[in-house]
Coordinates of C-alpha atoms in Angstrom, one line a residue:
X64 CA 83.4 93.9 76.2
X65 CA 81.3 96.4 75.2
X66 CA 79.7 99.3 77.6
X67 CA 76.4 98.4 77.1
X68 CA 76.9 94.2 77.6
X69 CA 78.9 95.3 80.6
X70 CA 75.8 97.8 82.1
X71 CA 73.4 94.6 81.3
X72 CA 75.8 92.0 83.2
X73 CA 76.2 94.6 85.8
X74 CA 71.4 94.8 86.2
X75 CA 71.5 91.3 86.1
X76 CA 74.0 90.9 89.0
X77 CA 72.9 93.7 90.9
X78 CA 68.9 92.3 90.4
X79 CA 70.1 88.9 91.3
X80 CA 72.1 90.6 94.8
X81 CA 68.4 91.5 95.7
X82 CA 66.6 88.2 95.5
X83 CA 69.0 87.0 97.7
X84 CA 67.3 84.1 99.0
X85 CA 69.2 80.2 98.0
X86 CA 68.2 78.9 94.2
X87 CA 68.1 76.3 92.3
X88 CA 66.3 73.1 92.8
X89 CA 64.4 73.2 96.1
X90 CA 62.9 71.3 98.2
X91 CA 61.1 71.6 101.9
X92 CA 63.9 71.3 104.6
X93 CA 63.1 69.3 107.3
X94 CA 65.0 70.3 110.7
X95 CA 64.8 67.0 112.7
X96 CA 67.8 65.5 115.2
X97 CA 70.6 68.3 115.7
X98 CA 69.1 71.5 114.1
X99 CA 65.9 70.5 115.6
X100 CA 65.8 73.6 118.2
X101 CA 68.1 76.1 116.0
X102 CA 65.4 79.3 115.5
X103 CA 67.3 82.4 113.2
X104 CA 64.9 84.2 115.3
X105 CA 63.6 86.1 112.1
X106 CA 67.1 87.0 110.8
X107 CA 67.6 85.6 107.0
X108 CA 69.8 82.5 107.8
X109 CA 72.7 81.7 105.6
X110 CA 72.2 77.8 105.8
X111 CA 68.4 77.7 105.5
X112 CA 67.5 81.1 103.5
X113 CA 64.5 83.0 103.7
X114 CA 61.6 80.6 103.9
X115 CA 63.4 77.3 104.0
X116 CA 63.5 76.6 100.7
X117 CA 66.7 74.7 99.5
X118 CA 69.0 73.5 96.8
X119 CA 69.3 69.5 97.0
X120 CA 73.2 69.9 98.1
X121 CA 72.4 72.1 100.5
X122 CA 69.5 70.0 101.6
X123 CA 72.2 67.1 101.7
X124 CA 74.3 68.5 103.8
X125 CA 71.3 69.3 106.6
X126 CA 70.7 65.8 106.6
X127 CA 74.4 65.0 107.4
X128 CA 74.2 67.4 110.3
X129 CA 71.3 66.4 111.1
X130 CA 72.0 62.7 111.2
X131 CA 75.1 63.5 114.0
X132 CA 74.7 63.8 117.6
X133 CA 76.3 66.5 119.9
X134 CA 78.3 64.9 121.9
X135 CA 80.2 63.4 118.7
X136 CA 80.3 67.1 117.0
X137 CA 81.4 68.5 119.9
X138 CA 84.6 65.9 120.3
X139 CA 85.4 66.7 116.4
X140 CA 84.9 70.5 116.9
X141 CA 88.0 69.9 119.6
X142 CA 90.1 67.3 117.6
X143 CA 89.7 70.4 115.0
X144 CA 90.8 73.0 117.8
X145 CA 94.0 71.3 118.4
X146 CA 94.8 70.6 115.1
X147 CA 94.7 74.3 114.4
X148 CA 97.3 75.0 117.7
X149 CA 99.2 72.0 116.5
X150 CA 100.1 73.8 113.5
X151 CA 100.7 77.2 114.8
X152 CA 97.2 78.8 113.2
X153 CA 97.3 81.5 115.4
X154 CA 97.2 85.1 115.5
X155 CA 98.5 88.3 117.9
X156 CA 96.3 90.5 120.0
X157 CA 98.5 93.3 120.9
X158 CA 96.1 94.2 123.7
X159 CA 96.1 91.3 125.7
X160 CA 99.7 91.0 126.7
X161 CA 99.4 88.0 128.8
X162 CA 98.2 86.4 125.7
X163 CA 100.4 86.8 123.0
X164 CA 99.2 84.1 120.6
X165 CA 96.2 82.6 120.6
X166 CA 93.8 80.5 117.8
X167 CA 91.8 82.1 115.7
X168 CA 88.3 80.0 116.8
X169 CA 87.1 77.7 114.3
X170 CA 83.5 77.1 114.3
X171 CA 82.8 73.7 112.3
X172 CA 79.0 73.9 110.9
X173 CA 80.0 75.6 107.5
X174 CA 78.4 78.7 106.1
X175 CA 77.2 78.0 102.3
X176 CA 76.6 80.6 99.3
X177 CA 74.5 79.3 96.4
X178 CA 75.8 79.2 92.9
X179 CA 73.6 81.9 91.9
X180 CA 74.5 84.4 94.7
X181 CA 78.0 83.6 94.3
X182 CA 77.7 84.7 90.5
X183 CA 76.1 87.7 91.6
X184 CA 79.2 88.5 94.4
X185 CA 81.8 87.3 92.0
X186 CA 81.4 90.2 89.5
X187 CA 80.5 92.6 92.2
X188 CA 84.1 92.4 93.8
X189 CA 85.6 92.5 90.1
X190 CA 83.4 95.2 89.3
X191 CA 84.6 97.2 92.4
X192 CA 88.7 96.0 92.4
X193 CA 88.8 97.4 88.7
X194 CA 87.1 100.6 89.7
X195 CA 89.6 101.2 92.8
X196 CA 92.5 100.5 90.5
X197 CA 91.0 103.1 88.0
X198 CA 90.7 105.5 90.6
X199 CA 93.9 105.3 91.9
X200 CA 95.4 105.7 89.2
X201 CA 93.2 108.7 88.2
X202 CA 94.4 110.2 91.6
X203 CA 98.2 109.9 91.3
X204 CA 97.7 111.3 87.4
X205 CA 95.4 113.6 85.9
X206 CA 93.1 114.0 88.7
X207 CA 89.7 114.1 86.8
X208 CA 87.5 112.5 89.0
X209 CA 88.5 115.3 91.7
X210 CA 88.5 118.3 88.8
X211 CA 85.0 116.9 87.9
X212 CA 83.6 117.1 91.8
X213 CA 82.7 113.3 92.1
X214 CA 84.6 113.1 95.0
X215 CA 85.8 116.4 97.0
X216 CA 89.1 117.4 96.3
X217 CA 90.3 117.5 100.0
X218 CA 88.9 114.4 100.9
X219 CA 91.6 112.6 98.6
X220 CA 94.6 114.9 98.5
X221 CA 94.1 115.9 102.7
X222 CA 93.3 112.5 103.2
X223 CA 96.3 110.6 105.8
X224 CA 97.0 107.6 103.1
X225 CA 97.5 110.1 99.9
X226 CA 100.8 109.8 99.4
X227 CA 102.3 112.3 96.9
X228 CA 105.4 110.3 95.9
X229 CA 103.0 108.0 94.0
X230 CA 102.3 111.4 92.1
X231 CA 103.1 110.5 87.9
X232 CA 104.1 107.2 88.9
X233 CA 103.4 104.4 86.2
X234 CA 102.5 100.9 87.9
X235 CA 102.5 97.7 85.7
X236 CA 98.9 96.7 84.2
X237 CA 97.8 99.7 86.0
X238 CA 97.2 97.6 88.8
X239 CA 97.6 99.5 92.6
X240 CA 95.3 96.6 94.1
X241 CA 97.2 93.2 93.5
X242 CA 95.2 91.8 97.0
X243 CA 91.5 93.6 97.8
X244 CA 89.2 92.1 100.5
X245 CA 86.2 93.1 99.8
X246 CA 83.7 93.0 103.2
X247 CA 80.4 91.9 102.6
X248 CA 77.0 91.8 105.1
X249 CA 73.7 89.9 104.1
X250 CA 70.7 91.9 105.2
X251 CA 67.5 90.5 106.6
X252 CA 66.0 90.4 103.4
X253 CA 68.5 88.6 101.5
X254 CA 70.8 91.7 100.0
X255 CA 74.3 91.4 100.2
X256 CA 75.7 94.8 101.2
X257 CA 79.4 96.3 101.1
X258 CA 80.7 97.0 104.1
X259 CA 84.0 98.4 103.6
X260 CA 87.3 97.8 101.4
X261 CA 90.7 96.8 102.0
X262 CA 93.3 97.7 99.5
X263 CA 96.4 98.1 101.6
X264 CA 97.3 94.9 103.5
X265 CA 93.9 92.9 103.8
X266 CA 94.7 89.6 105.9
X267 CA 92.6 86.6 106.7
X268 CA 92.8 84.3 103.7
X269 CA 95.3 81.8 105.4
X270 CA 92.1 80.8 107.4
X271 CA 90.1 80.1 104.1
X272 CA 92.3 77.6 102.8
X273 CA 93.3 76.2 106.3
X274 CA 89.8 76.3 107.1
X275 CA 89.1 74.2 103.8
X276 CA 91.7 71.5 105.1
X277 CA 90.6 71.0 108.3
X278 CA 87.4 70.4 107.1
X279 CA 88.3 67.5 105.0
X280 CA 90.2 66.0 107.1
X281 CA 87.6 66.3 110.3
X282 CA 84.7 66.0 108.4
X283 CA 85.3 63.9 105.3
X284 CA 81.8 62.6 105.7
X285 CA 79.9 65.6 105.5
X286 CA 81.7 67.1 102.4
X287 CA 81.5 63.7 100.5
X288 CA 80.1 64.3 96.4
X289 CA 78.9 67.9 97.7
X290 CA 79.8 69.9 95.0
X291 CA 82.3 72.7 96.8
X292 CA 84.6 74.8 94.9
X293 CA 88.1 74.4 95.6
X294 CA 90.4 77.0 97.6
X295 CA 93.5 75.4 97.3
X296 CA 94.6 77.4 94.6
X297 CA 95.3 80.8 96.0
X298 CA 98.9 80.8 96.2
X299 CA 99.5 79.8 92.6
X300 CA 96.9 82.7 91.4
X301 CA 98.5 85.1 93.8
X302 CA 102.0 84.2 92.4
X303 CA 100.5 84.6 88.8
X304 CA 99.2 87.7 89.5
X305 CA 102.3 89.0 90.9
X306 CA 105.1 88.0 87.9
X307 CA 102.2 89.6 85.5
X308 CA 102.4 93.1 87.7
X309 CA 106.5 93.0 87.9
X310 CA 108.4 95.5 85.9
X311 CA 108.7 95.2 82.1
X312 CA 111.2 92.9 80.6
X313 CA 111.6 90.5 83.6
X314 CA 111.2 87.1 82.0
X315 CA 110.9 84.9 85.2
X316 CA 110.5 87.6 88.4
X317 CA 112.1 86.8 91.8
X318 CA 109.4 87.4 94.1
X319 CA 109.5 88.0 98.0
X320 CA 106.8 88.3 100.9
X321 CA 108.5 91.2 102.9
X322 CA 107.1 90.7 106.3
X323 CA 107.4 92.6 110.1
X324 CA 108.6 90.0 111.7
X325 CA 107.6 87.3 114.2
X326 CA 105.8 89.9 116.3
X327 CA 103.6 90.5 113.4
X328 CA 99.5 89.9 114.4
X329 CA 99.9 87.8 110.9
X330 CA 102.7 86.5 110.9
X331 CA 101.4 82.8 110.5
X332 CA 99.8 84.4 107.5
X333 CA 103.1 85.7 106.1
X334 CA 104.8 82.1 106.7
X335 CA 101.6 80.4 104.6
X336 CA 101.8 82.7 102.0
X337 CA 105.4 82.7 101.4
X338 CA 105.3 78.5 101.8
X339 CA 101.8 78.7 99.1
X340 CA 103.8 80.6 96.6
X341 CA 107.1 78.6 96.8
X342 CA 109.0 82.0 97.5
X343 CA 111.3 83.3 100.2
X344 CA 110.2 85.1 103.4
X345 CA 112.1 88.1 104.3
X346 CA 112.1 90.9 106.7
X347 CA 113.8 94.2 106.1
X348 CA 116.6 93.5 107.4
X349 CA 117.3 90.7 104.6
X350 CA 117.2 93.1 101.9
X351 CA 119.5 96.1 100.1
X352 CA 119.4 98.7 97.6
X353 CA 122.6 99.2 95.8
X354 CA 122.3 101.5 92.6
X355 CA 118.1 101.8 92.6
X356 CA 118.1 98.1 93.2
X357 CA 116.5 95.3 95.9
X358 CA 118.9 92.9 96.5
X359 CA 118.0 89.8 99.2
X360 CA 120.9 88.5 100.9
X361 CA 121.8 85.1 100.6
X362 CA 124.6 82.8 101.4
X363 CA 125.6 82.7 98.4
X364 CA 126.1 86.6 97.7
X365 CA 123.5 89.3 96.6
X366 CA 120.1 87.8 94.8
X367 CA 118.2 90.5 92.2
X368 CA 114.4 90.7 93.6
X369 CA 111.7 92.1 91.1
X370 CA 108.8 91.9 93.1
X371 CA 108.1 92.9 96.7
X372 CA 104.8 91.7 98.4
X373 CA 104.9 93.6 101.6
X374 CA 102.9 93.2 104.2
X375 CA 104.2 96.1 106.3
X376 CA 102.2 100.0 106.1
X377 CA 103.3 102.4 104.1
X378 CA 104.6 104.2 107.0
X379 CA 107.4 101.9 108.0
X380 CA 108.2 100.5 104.1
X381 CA 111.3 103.4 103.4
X382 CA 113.2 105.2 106.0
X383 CA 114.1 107.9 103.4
X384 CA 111.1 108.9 102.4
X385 CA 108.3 107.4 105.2
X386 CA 109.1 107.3 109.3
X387 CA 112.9 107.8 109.5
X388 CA 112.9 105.6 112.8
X389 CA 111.3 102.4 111.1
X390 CA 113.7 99.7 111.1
X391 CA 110.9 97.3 109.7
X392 CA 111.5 98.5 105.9
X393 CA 114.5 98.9 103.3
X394 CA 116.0 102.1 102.8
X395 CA 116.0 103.0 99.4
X396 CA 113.3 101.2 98.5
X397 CA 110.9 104.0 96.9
X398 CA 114.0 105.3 94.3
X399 CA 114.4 101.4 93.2
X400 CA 109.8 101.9 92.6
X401 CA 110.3 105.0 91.1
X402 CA 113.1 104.2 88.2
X403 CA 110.3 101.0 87.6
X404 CA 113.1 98.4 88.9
X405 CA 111.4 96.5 91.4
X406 CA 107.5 95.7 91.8
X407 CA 105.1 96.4 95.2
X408 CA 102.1 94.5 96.3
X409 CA 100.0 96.2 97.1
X410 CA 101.2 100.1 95.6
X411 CA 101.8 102.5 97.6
X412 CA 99.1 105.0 98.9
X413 CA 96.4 102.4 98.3
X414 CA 95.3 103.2 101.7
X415 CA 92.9 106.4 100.0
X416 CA 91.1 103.6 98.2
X417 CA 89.9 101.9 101.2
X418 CA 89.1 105.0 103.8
X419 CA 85.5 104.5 105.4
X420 CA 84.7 108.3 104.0
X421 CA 86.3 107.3 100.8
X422 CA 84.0 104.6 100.4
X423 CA 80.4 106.4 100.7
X424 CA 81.6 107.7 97.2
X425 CA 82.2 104.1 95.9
X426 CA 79.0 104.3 93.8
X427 CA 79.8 107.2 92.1
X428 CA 83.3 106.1 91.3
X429 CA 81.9 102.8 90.1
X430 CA 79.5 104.7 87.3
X431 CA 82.4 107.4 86.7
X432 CA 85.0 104.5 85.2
X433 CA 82.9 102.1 84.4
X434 CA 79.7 103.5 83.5
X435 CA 77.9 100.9 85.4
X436 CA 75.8 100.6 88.7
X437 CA 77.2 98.7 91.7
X438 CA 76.2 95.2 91.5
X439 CA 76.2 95.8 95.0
X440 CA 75.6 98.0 96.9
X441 CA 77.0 100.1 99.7
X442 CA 75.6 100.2 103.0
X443 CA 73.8 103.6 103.4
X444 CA 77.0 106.1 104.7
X445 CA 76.6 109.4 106.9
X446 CA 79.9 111.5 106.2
X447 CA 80.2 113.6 109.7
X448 CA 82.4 115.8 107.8
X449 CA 79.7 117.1 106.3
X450 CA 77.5 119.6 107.9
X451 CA 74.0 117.3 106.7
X452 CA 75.5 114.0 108.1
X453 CA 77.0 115.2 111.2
X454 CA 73.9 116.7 112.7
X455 CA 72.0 113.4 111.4
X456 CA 74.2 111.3 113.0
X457 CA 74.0 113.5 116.0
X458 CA 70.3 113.4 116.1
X459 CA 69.8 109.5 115.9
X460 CA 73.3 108.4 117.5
X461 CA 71.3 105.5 119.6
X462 CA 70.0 104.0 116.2
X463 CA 73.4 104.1 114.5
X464 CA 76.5 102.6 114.1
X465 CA 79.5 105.5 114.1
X466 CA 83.5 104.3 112.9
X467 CA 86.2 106.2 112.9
X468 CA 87.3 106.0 109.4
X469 CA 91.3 105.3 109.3
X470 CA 90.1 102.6 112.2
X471 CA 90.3 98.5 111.4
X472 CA 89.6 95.3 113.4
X473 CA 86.5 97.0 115.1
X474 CA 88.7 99.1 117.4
X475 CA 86.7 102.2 117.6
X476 CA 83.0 101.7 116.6
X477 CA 79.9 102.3 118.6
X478 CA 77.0 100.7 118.3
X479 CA 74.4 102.7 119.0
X480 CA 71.1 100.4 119.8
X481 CA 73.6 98.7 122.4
X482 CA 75.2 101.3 123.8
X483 CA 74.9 102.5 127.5
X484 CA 74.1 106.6 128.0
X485 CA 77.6 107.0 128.9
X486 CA 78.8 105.2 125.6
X487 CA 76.6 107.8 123.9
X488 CA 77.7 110.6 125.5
X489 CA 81.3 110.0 125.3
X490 CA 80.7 109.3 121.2
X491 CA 79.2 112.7 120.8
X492 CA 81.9 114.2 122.4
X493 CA 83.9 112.6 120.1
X494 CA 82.1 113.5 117.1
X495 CA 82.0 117.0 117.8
X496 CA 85.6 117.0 118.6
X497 CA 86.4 115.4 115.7
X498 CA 83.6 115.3 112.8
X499 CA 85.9 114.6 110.0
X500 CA 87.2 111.4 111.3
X501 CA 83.8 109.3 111.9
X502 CA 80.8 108.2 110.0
X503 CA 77.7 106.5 110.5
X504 CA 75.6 103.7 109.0
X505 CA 72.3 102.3 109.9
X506 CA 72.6 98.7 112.1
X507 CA 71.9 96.4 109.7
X508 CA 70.1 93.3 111.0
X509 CA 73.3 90.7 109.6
X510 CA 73.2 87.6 108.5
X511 CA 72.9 84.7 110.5
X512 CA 74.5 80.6 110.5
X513 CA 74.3 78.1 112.4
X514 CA 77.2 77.9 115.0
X515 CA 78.1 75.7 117.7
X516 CA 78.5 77.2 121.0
X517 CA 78.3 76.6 124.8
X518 CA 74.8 76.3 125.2
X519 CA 73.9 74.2 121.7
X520 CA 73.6 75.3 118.2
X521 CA 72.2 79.1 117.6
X522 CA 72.4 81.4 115.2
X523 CA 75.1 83.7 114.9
X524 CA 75.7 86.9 113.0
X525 CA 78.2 87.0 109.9
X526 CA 80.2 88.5 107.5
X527 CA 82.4 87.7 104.5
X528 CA 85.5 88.9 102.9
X529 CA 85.9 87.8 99.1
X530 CA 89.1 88.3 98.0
X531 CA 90.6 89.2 94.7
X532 CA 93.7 89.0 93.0
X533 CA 94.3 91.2 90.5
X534 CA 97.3 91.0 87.5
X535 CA 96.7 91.3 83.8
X536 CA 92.9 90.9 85.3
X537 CA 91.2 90.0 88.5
X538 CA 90.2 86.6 90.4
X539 CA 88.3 86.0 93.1
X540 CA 88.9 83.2 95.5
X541 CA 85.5 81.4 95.7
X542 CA 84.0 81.9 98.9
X543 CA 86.1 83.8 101.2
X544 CA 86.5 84.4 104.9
X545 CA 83.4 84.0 107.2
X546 CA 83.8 85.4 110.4
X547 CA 81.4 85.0 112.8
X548 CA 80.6 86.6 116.3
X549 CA 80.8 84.2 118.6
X550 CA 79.1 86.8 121.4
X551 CA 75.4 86.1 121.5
X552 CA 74.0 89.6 120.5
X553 CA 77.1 90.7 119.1
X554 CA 77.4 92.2 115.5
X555 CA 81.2 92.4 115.7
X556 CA 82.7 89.6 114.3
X557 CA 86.6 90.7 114.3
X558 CA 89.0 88.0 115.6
X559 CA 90.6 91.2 117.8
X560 CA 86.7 91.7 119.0
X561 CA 86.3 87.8 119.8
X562 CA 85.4 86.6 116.8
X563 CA 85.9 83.2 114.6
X564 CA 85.4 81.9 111.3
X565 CA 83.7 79.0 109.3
X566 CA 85.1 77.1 106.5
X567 CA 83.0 78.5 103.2
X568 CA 81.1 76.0 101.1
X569 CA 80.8 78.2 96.8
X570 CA 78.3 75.4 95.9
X571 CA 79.3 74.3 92.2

């Protein structure tokens, strides 16, 4: 592709991201029966769009809602509930011990993305997957996008993630990011914004294709000739993607998910994935290097593995090289990476890609590499290591949102429009403290859908998290993870925060 049909794709995405509202052939929607008290309160509304004009699918399936009573929802919504404990769908708060596992909630009124807008969302998480993997591997290698000032030198190379044994290293297809959820936010007007990325261990995509099957089997009705893209086909892409990024000369790779263990948050995760891919689940302890090679033990002897997808931190992969006292990884594992003999997913030192600091430069590293203009575009970033944002951030702290950077599952973050003095106070403390380690973004009024809660259907705020898979080139799973904050008010939608998810509709 040339650079100049790639920087016209890239306008036409990026204008189509701004229109934002659903397309297609429209028609009036009428909110009789159910949705007949539902008010987005002035919020752009992910089932209804900005004026109420929609396609005729989704108009279709507002009529099915609209044509069921509560009382009947409701009983489905808790036949749906149970289904998801019956299966073991759960995940682990670490906080809470009384409550080791719990469900992640399900809400059952689906969130839908127009054709169009998925076009636009599809390209711009392929846009920004291949421009991570280019930076990475500019990073570990010749450095020029740190020799040219794009992004400050420190920031990288002081940065916790940067890991210089990944220094020289060769990775197959060039590809560090085999997995990347990308997070996106819808703003009142319709523009989708980038939130953050997550090119180390992103989780959550169990719940899309669970999600997708306990749709149809709860609501076979509402789904019926609506034309939905499929999700059932992650596990075969994901074990595609792995055998193309295994080393060289490996006809048919033996692929493992290296997991934790059963105390892993995601651990149901792990089991799906493994199950979805047809290959084995192992933890550390079910692996050995002998002569710079991964070995899985079997009852039948030692088996070769070519290709690790770990789902455990850098920190705790190699004993040798990373925490000595981990006893969650294989030691010997980075010489058997290095001398090219077995594959990881995702690369080492990924973790630089995906830092909240990092990611205020996203734009820039996007036009370095690729010569192109997000087709989305970040969500206007405040680096408090830097003198000009830290005193900004300082000056408006009760109109912004401030995150620690290395932080996930909204652990961490203060919103300033809803915090108390006190919660101020204690941030700037922090801040000051600590510039380096936090920045701020302006509260963006999210996205709202429908949801179905305690007191009746209202609208709830949202996210989503595409994500791609990425061998000999990337593909992204249409749709993705909707989370939704169940909290009325709340703009944290994190399943550690007491958040849930909808099944995502990619109309066709």
């Amino acid at each position: 592709m040339t650079a100049g049909k790639q920087q016209s794709q890239a306008s036409a995405a990026q204008n189509q991201a701004q229109t934002g509202a659903n397309r297609g052939p429209a028609a009036p929607v009428q909110l009789p029966g159910l949705l007949s008290n539902y008010d987005p309160g002035g919020s752009y509304c992910e089932l209804l769009g900005l004026s109420g004009q929609v396609s005729e699918s989704t108009k279709t399936i507002l009529e099915r809602i609209n044509q069921m009573d509560e009382a009947s929802l409701r009983a489905r919504a808790r036949d749906a509930e149970l289904e998801l404990y019956n299966f073991g769908i759960t995940f682990t708060v670490y906080t809470e011990k009384d409550a080791i596992d719990r469900i992640l909630p399900f809400d059952v009124i689906p969130r839908v993305i127009a054709q169009p807008d998925w076009r636009t969302l599809e390209y711009g998480v392929r846009q920004r997957v291949t421009a991570i993997n280019k930076f990475l591997w500019d990073v570990y290698h010749d450095g020029n996008i740190l020799k040219d000032g794009v992004v400050p030198r420190d920031l990288v190379l002081g940065n916790s993630n940067y890991r210089p044994e990944m220094e020289g290293m060769d990775v197959p297809q060039g590809t560090y990011v085999q997995i990347n959820g990308t997070d996106l936010i819808r703003g009142h007007d319709g523009t989708f914004y980038v939130l953050e990325d997550n090119a180390r261990t992103p989780s959550g995509v169990s719940y899309v294709v669970e999600n997708r099957h306990l749709m149809l089997r709860t609501f076979p009705d509402l789904m019926e000739s609506v034309p939905i893209s499929p999700v059932s086909n992650y596990g075969q892409k994901l074990r595609e993607a792995l055998g193309e990024t295994a080393p060289a000369g490996v006809d048919n790779p033996v692929v493992v998910l290296l997991s934790p263990g059963t105390y892993n948050s995601a651990y149901f995760e792990h089991i799906f994935l493994a199950r979805e891919m047809g290959v084995p689940l192992v933890e550390g302890r079910d692996l050995v290097v002998e002569d710079d090679r991964v070995y899985m033990k079997t009852i039948r002897g030692l088996q070769r593995v070519d290709m690790i997808y770990r789902r455990i931190n850098d920190d705790f992969l190699d004993p040798e090289v990373f925490n000595p006292n981990s006893m969650l990884g294989v030691a010997g594992l980075m010489r058997a990476y290095w001398k090219g003999n077995v594959g990881l997913a995702n690369a080492v030192g990924t973790g630089i890609a995906d830092d909240k600091a990092v990611y205020a430069y996203m734009p820039r590293i996007i036009q370095y590499y690729l010569g192109e203009d997000p087709a989305i575009q970040n969500v206007e970033t405040h680096i408090c290591r830097e003198k000009e944002g830290l005193q900004y951030t300082l000056d408006n702290l009760d109109k912004l949102v401030v995150k620690p950077v290395g932080e996930a599952g909204g652990y961490g973050i203060t919103v300033g429009p809803h915090a108390s003095q006190e919660e101020l106070d204690h941030c700037r403390g922090k801040l000051l403290a600590d510039p380096a380690n936090y920045i701020s973004q302006p509260m963006i009024d999210l996205s709202v859908s429908p949801t179905l809660v305690d007191e009746g259907i209202e609208p709830r705020r949202v996210d989503l998290r595409p994500f791609a898979v990425t061998g000999k080139e990337t593909w992204v799973l249409p749709g993705g993870l909707s989370r939704v904050a169940l909290r009325r008010g709340s703009i944290i939608v994190n399943s550690s925060q007491g958040g849930g998810s909808k099944d995502t509709w990619v109309l066709e």
